[in-house]
Structures are given as structure tokens and as C-alpha cells.
PDB file of C-alpha atoms in Angstrom:
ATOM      1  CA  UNK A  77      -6.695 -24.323 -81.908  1.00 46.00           C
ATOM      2  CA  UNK A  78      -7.382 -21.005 -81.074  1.00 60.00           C
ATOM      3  CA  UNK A  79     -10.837 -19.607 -81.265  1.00 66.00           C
ATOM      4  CA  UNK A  80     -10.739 -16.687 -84.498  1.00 86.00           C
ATOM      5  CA  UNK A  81     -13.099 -13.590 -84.866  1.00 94.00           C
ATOM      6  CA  UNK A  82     -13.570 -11.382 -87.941  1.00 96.00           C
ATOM      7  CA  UNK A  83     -14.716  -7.862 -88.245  1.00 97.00           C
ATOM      8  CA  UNK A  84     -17.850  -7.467 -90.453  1.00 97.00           C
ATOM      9  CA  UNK A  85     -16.031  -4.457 -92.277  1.00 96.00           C
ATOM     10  CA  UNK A  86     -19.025  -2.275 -90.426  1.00 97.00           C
ATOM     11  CA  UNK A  87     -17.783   1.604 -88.942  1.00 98.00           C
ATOM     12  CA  UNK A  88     -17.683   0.821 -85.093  1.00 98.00           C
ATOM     13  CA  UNK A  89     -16.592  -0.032 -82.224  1.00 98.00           C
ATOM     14  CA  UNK A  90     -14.524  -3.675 -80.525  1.00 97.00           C
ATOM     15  CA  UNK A  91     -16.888  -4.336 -77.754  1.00 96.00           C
ATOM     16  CA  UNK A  92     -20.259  -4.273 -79.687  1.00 97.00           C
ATOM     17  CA  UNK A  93     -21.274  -7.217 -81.729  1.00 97.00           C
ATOM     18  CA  UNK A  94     -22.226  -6.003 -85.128  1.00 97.00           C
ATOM     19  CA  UNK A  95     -18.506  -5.339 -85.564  1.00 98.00           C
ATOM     20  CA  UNK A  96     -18.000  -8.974 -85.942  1.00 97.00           C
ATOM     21  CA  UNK A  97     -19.296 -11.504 -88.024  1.00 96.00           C
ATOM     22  CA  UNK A  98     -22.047 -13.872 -85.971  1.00 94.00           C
ATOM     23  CA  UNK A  99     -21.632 -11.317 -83.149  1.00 95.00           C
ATOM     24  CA  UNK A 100     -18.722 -13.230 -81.853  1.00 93.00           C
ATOM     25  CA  UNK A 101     -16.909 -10.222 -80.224  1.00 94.00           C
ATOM     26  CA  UNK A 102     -13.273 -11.596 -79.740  1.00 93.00           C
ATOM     27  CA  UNK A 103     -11.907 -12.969 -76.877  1.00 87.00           C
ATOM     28  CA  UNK A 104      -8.569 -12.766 -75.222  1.00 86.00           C
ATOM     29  CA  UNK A 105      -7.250 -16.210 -76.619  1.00 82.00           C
ATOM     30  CA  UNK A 106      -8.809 -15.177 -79.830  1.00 87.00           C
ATOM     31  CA  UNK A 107      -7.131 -14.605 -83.371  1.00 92.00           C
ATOM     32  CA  UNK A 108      -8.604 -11.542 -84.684  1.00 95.00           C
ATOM     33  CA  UNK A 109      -9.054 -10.863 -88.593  1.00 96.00           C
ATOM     34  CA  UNK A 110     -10.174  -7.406 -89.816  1.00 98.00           C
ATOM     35  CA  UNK A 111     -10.683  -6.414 -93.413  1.00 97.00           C
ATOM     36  CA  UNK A 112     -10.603  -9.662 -94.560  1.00 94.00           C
ATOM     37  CA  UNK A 113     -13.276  -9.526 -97.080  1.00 93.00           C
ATOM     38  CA  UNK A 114     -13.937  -5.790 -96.622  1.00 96.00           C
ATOM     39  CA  UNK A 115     -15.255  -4.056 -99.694  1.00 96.00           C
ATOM     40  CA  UNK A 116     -15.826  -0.783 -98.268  1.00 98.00           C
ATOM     41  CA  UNK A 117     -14.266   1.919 -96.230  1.00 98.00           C
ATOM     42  CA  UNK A 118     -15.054   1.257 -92.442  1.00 98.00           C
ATOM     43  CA  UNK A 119     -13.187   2.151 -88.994  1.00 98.00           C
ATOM     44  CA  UNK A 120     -12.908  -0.239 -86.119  1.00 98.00           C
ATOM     45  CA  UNK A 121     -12.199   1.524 -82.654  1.00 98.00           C
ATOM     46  CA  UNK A 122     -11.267   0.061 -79.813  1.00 98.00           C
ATOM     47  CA  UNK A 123     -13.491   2.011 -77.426  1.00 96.00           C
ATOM     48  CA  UNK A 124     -12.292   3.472 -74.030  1.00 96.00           C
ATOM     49  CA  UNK A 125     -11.846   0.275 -72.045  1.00 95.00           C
ATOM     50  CA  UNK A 126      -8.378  -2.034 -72.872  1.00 96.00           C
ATOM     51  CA  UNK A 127      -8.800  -4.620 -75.197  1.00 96.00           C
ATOM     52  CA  UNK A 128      -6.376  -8.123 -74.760  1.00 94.00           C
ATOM     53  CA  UNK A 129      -5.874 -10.634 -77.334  1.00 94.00           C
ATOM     54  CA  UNK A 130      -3.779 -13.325 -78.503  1.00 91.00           C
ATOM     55  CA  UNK A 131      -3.507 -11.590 -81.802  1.00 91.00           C
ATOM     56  CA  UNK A 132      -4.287  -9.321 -84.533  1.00 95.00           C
ATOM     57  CA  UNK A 133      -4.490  -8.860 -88.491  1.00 96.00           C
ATOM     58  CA  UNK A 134      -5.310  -6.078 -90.801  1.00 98.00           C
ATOM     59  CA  UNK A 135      -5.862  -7.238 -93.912  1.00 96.00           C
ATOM     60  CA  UNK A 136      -7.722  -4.623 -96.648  1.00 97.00           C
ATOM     61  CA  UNK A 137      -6.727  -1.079 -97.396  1.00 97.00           C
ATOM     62  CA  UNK A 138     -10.747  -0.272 -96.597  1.00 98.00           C
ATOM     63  CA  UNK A 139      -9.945  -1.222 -93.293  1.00 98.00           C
ATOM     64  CA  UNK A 140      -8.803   1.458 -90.009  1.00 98.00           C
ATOM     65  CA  UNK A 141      -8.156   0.129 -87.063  1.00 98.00           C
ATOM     66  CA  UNK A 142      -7.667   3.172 -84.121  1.00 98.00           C
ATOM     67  CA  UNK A 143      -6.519   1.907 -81.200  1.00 98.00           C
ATOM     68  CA  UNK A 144      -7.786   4.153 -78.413  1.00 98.00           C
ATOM     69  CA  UNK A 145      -7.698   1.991 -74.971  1.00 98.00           C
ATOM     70  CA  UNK A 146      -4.443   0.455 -74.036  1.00 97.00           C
ATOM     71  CA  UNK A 147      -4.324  -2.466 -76.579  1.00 97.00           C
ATOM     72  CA  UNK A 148      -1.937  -6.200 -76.008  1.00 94.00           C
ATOM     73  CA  UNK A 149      -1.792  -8.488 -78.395  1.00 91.00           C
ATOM     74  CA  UNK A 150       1.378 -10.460 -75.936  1.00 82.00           C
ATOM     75  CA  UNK A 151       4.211 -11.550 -77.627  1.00 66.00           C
ATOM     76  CA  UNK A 152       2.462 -11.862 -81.326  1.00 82.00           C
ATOM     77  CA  UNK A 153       3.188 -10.174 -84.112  1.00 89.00           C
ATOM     78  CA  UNK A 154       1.036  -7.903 -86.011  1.00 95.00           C
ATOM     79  CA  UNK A 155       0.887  -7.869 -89.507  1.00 96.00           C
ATOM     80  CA  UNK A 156      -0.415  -4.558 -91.655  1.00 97.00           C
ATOM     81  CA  UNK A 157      -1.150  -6.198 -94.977  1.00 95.00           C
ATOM     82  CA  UNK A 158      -3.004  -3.058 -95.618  1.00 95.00           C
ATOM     83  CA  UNK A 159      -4.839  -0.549 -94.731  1.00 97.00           C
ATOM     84  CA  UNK A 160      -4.238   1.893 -91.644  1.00 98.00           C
ATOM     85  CA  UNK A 161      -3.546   1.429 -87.682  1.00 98.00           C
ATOM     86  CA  UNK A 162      -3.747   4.411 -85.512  1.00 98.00           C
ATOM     87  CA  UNK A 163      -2.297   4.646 -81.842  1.00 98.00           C
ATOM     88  CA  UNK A 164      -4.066   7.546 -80.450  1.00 98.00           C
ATOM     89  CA  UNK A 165      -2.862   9.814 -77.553  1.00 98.00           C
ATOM     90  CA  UNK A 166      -2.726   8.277 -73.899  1.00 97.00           C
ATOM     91  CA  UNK A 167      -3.014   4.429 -75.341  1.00 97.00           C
ATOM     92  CA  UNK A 168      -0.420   2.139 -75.751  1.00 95.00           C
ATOM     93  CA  UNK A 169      -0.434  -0.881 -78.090  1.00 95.00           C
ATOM     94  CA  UNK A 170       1.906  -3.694 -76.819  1.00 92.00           C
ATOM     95  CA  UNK A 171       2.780  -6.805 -78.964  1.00 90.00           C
ATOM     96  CA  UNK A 172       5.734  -8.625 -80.214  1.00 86.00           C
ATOM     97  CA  UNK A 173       6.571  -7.310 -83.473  1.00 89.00           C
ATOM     98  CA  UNK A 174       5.168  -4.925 -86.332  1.00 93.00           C
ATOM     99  CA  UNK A 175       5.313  -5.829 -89.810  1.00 94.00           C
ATOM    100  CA  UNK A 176       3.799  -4.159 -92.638  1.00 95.00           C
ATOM    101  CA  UNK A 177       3.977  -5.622 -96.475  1.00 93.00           C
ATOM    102  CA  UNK A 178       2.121  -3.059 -99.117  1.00 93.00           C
ATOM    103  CA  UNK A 179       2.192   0.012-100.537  1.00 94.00           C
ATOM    104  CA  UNK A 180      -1.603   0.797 -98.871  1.00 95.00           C
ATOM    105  CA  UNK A 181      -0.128   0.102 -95.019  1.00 97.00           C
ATOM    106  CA  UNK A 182      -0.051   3.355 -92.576  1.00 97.00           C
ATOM    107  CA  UNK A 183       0.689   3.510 -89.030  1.00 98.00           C
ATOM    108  CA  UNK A 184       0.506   6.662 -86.945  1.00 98.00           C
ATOM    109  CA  UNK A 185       1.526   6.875 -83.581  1.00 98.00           C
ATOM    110  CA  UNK A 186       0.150  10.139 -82.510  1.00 98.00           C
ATOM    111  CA  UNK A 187       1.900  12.462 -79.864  1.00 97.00           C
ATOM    112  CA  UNK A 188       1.297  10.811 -76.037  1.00 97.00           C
ATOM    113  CA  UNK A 189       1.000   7.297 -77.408  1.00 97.00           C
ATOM    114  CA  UNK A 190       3.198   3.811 -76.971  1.00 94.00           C
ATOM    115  CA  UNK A 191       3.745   1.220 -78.926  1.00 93.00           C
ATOM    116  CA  UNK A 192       5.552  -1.400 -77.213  1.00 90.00           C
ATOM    117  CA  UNK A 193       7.160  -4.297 -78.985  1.00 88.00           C
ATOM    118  CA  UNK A 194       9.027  -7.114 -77.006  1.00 81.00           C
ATOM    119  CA  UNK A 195      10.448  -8.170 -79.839  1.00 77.00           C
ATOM    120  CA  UNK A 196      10.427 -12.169 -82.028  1.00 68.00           C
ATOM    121  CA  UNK A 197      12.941 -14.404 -82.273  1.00 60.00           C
ATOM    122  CA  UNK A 198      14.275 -14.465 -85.657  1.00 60.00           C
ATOM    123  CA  UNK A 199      14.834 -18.402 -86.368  1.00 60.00           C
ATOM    124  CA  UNK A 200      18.396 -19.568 -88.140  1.00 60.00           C
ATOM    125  CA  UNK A 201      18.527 -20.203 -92.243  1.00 59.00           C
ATOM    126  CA  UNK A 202      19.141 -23.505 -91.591  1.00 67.00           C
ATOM    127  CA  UNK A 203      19.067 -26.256 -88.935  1.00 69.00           C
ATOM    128  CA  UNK A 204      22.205 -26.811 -86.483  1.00 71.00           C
ATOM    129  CA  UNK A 205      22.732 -30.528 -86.181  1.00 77.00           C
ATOM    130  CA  UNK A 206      19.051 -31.472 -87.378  1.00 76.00           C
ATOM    131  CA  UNK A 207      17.380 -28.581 -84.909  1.00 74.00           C
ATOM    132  CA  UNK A 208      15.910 -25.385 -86.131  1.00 67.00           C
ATOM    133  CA  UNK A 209      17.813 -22.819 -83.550  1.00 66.00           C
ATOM    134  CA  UNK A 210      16.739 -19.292 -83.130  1.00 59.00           C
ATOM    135  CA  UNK A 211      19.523 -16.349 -83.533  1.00 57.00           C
ATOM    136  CA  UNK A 212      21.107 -15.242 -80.494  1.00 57.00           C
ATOM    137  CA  UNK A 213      20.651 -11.640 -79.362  1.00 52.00           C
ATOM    138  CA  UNK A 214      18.979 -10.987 -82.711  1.00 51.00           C
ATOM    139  CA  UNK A 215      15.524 -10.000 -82.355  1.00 69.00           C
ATOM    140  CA  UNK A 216      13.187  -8.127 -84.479  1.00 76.00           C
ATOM    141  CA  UNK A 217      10.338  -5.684 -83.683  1.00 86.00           C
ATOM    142  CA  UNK A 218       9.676  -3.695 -86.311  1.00 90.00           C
ATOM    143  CA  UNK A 219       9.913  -4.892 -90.108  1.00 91.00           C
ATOM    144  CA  UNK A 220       8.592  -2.145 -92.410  1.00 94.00           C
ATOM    145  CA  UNK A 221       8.765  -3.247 -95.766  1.00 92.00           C
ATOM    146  CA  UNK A 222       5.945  -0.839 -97.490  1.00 94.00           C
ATOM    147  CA  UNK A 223       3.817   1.636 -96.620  1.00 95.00           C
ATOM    148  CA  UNK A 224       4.006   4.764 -94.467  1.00 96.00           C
ATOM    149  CA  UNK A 225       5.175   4.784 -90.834  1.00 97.00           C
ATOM    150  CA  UNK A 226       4.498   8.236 -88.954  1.00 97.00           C
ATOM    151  CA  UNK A 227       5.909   8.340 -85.341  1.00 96.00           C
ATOM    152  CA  UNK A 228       4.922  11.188 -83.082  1.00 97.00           C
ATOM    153  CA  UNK A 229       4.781   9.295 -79.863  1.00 96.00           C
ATOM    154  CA  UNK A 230       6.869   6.597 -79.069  1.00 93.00           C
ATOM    155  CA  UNK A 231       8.002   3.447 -80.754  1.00 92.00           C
ATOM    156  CA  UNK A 232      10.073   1.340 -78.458  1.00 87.00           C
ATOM    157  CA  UNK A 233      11.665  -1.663 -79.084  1.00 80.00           C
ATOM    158  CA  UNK A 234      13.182  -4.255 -76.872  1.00 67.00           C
ATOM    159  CA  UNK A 235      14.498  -5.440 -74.207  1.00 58.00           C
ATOM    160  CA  UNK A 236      17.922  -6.083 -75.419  1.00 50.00           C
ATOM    161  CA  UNK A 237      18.039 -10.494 -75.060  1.00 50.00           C
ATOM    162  CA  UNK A 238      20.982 -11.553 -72.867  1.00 47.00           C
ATOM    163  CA  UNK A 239      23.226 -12.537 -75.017  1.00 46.00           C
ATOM    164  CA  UNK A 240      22.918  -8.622 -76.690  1.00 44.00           C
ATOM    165  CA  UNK A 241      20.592  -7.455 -79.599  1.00 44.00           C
ATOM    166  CA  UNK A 242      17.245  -7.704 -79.693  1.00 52.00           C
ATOM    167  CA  UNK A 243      14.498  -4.914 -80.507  1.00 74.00           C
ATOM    168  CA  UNK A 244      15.536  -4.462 -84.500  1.00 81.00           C
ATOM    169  CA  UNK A 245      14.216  -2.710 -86.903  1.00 87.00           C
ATOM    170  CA  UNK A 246      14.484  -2.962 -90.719  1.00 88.00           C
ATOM    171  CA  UNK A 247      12.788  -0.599 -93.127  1.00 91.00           C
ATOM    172  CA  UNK A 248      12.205  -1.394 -96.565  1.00 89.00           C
ATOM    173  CA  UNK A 249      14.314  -4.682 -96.473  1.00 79.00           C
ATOM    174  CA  UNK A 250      13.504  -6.697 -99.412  1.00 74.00           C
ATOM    175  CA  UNK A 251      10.786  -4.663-100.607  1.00 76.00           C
ATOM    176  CA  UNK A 252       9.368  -2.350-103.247  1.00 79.00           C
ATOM    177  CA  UNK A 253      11.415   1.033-102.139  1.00 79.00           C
ATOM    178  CA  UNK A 254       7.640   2.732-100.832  1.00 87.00           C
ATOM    179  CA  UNK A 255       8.328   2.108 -97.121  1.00 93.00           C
ATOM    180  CA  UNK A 256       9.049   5.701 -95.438  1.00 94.00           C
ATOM    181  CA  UNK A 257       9.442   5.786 -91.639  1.00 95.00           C
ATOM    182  CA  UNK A 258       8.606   9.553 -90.536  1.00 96.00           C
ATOM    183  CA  UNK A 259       9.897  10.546 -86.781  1.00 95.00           C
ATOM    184  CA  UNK A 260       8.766  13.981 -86.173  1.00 96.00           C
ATOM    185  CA  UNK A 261       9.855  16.359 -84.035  1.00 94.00           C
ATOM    186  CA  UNK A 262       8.978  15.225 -80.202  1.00 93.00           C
ATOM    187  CA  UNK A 263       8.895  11.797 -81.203  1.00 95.00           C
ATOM    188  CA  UNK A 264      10.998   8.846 -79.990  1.00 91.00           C
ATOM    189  CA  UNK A 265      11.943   5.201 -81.614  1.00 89.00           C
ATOM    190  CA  UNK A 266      14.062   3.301 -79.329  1.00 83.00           C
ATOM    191  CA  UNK A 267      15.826   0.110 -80.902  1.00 81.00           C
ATOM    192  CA  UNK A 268      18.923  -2.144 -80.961  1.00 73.00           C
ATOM    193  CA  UNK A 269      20.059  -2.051 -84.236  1.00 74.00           C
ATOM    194  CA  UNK A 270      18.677  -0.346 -87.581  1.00 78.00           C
ATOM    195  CA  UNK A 271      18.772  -2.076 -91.314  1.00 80.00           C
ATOM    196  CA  UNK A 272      17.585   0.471 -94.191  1.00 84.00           C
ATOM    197  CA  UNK A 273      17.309  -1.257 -97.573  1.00 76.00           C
ATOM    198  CA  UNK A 274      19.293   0.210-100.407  1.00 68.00           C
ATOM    199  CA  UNK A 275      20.183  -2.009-103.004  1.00 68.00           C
ATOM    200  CA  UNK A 276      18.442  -3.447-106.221  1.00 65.00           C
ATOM    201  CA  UNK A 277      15.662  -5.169-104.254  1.00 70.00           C
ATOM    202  CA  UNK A 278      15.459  -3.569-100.956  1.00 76.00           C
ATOM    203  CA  UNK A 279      14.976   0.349-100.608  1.00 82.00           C
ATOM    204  CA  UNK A 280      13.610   2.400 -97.834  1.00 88.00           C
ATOM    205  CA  UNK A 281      13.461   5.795 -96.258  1.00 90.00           C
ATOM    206  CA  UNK A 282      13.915   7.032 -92.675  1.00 89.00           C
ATOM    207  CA  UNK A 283      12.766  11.125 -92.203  1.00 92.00           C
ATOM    208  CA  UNK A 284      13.951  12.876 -88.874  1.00 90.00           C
ATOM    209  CA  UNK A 285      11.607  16.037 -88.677  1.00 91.00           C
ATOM    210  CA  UNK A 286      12.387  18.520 -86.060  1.00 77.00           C
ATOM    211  CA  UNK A 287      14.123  18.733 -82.396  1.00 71.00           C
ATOM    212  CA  UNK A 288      13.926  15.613 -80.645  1.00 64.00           C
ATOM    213  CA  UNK A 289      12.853  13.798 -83.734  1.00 61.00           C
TER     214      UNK A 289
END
């Protein structure tokens, strides 16, 4: 199995080893837990040179992670179960898909950064003569189902798969209604197709601010 390092919920940055617990800074096949545990405020930053790993969680709302070297985490998904990830200007984060799942989650993508999602495949409800199938052309990349979204750089999601789609992006889809997606003005979200909850279980909010937004 893959090799799994967590942060020690200590202010600093991904290359030194007191951010991690035994000093075991991660490595690029690694799994990478932060906040897990966390009991106090901290901020993990990724320094100035790029940082590649297999993947990435953020678990506690004590927990920041700002991202400012170019960032992969290849074809994974990364899940905000709290707490707050920053994309600062001239970095770009690339990964397979975004989710976030509570009221505490925030994302900012400031003004000159990327986030760059190749998009998941989203698997079938149910088996197709005994074999679990995933959906043609029906990819997702972003799933926002709490917390607060704010894009001033750009979001992109994609490619489009062959057989069309790919690159969605839901917001607050079977969720608790607190999931707001803010674009403001000189900021870009490029996607396939768009799902905004609004029914009994599923509620969520998409701002435009501004030209260009």
C-alpha cells in the first residue's frame, strides 16, 4: 500500500520535518493527512519549490493548508472535510477532483492562481451485466457540498472525455444549503456542465461579482 504522512498540526512549512509526525516529510507516492488530530490553529505552506504527491486530505477546521509552489496531487481527489485551502498567486494546484463536505471548508483561489482538475470518473448506480461500469462522458471535478468557495483566479475543469461531458461541477448537491461558490470579478471557472442544489435536501449558491466574473 501506499506509504501515508501526517502533519503534526505545527505552523510551518512541507519540506521541513517537524511538520510531520516522526519527521517523515511526504513523498511523492505518499498519502498525505493534515489536521487529523489537530487541536489547535496551525498553517501548513508549501514553501517556494513544487510539491508532488499521490494525494491529499484536510481534515480539521484548525487546519490551513496555502499552497504556494505549483502543487499535483495526479488524478486524485482532494477532499476538504474542513478547514481552509488557499491557492496563492502564480501557483497552480492540479488534481483530479475537489470535494468539500462541512460547513467549516474554505477554498480561495486568489487572483493569478490555477487550479486544475482532470476530472473522476463517476461509477454507474448499479452493475451492467455483473460489472461495475463507469458513466460515459460524465465526469466530475468539483463537488461542493458545504462550505465557502471564493474564486479569483481560475478554476478549470476538464478535458471534456470523448464520448462528451466531463469536468462537472455540482454545488450544494445533497447537502446542508451552506455551500456558496463566489466568482469575483476577473475570475474564471471553466466546466462542462453545472448542478446547483435546490430542493428539500440539496441547496446551494453560486455569486457572480463583477466584469468577467
Amino acid at each position: 500500500g501506499r506509504c501515508s504522512a501526517t502533519s503534526t498540526g505545527w505552523t510551518g512549512t512541507w519540506g521541513a520535518a517537524t511538520s510531520w509526525l516522526n519527521g517523515a516529510v511526504p513523498a511523492a507516492g505518499g498519502a498525505v493527512l493534515i489536521g487529523l488530530g489537530a487541536t489547535a490553529p496551525f498553517t501548513l505552506t508549501t514553501g517556494s519549490s513544487p510539491v508532488s504527491v499521490e494525494a491529499f486530505s484536510i481534515f480539521s477546521a484548525f487546519a490551513t493548508l496555502d499552497v504556494t509552489s505549483n502543487t499535483a496531487a495526479p488524478g486524485q481527489t482532494i477532499p476538504v472535510y474542513g478547514g481552509t485551502l488557499d491557492v496563492a498567486a502564480g501557483s497552480t494546484l492540479s488534481a483530479g477532483a475537489l470535494k468539500t463536505f462541512d460547513p467549516s471548508a474554505a477554498i480561495t483561489i486568489a487572483a493569478g492562481a490555477t487550479v486544475a482538475l482532470a476530472g473522476r470518473p463517476n461509477p454507474n448506480l448499479a452493475p451492467v451485466n455483473g460489472v461495475w461500469t463507469d458513466q460515459a462522458g460524465n465526469d466530475y471535478a468539483m463537488t461542493f457540498s458545504a462550505g465557502s468557495i471564493v474564486v479569483n483566479g481560475a478554476l478549470l475543469a476538464g478535458p471534456p472525455t470523448v464520448a462528451g461531458g466531463g469536468g462537472s461541477a455540482s454545488i450544494g448537491y445533497d447537502s446542508d444549503g451552506s455551500a456558496v461558490v463566489t466568482v469575483n470579478s476577473g475570475g474564471t471557472v471553466t466546466d462542462t456542465k453545472n448542478l446547483i442544489g435546490s430542493d428539500l435536501t440539496s441547496a446551494g449558491t453560486l455569486v457572480l461579482n463583477g466584469a468577467g466574473a
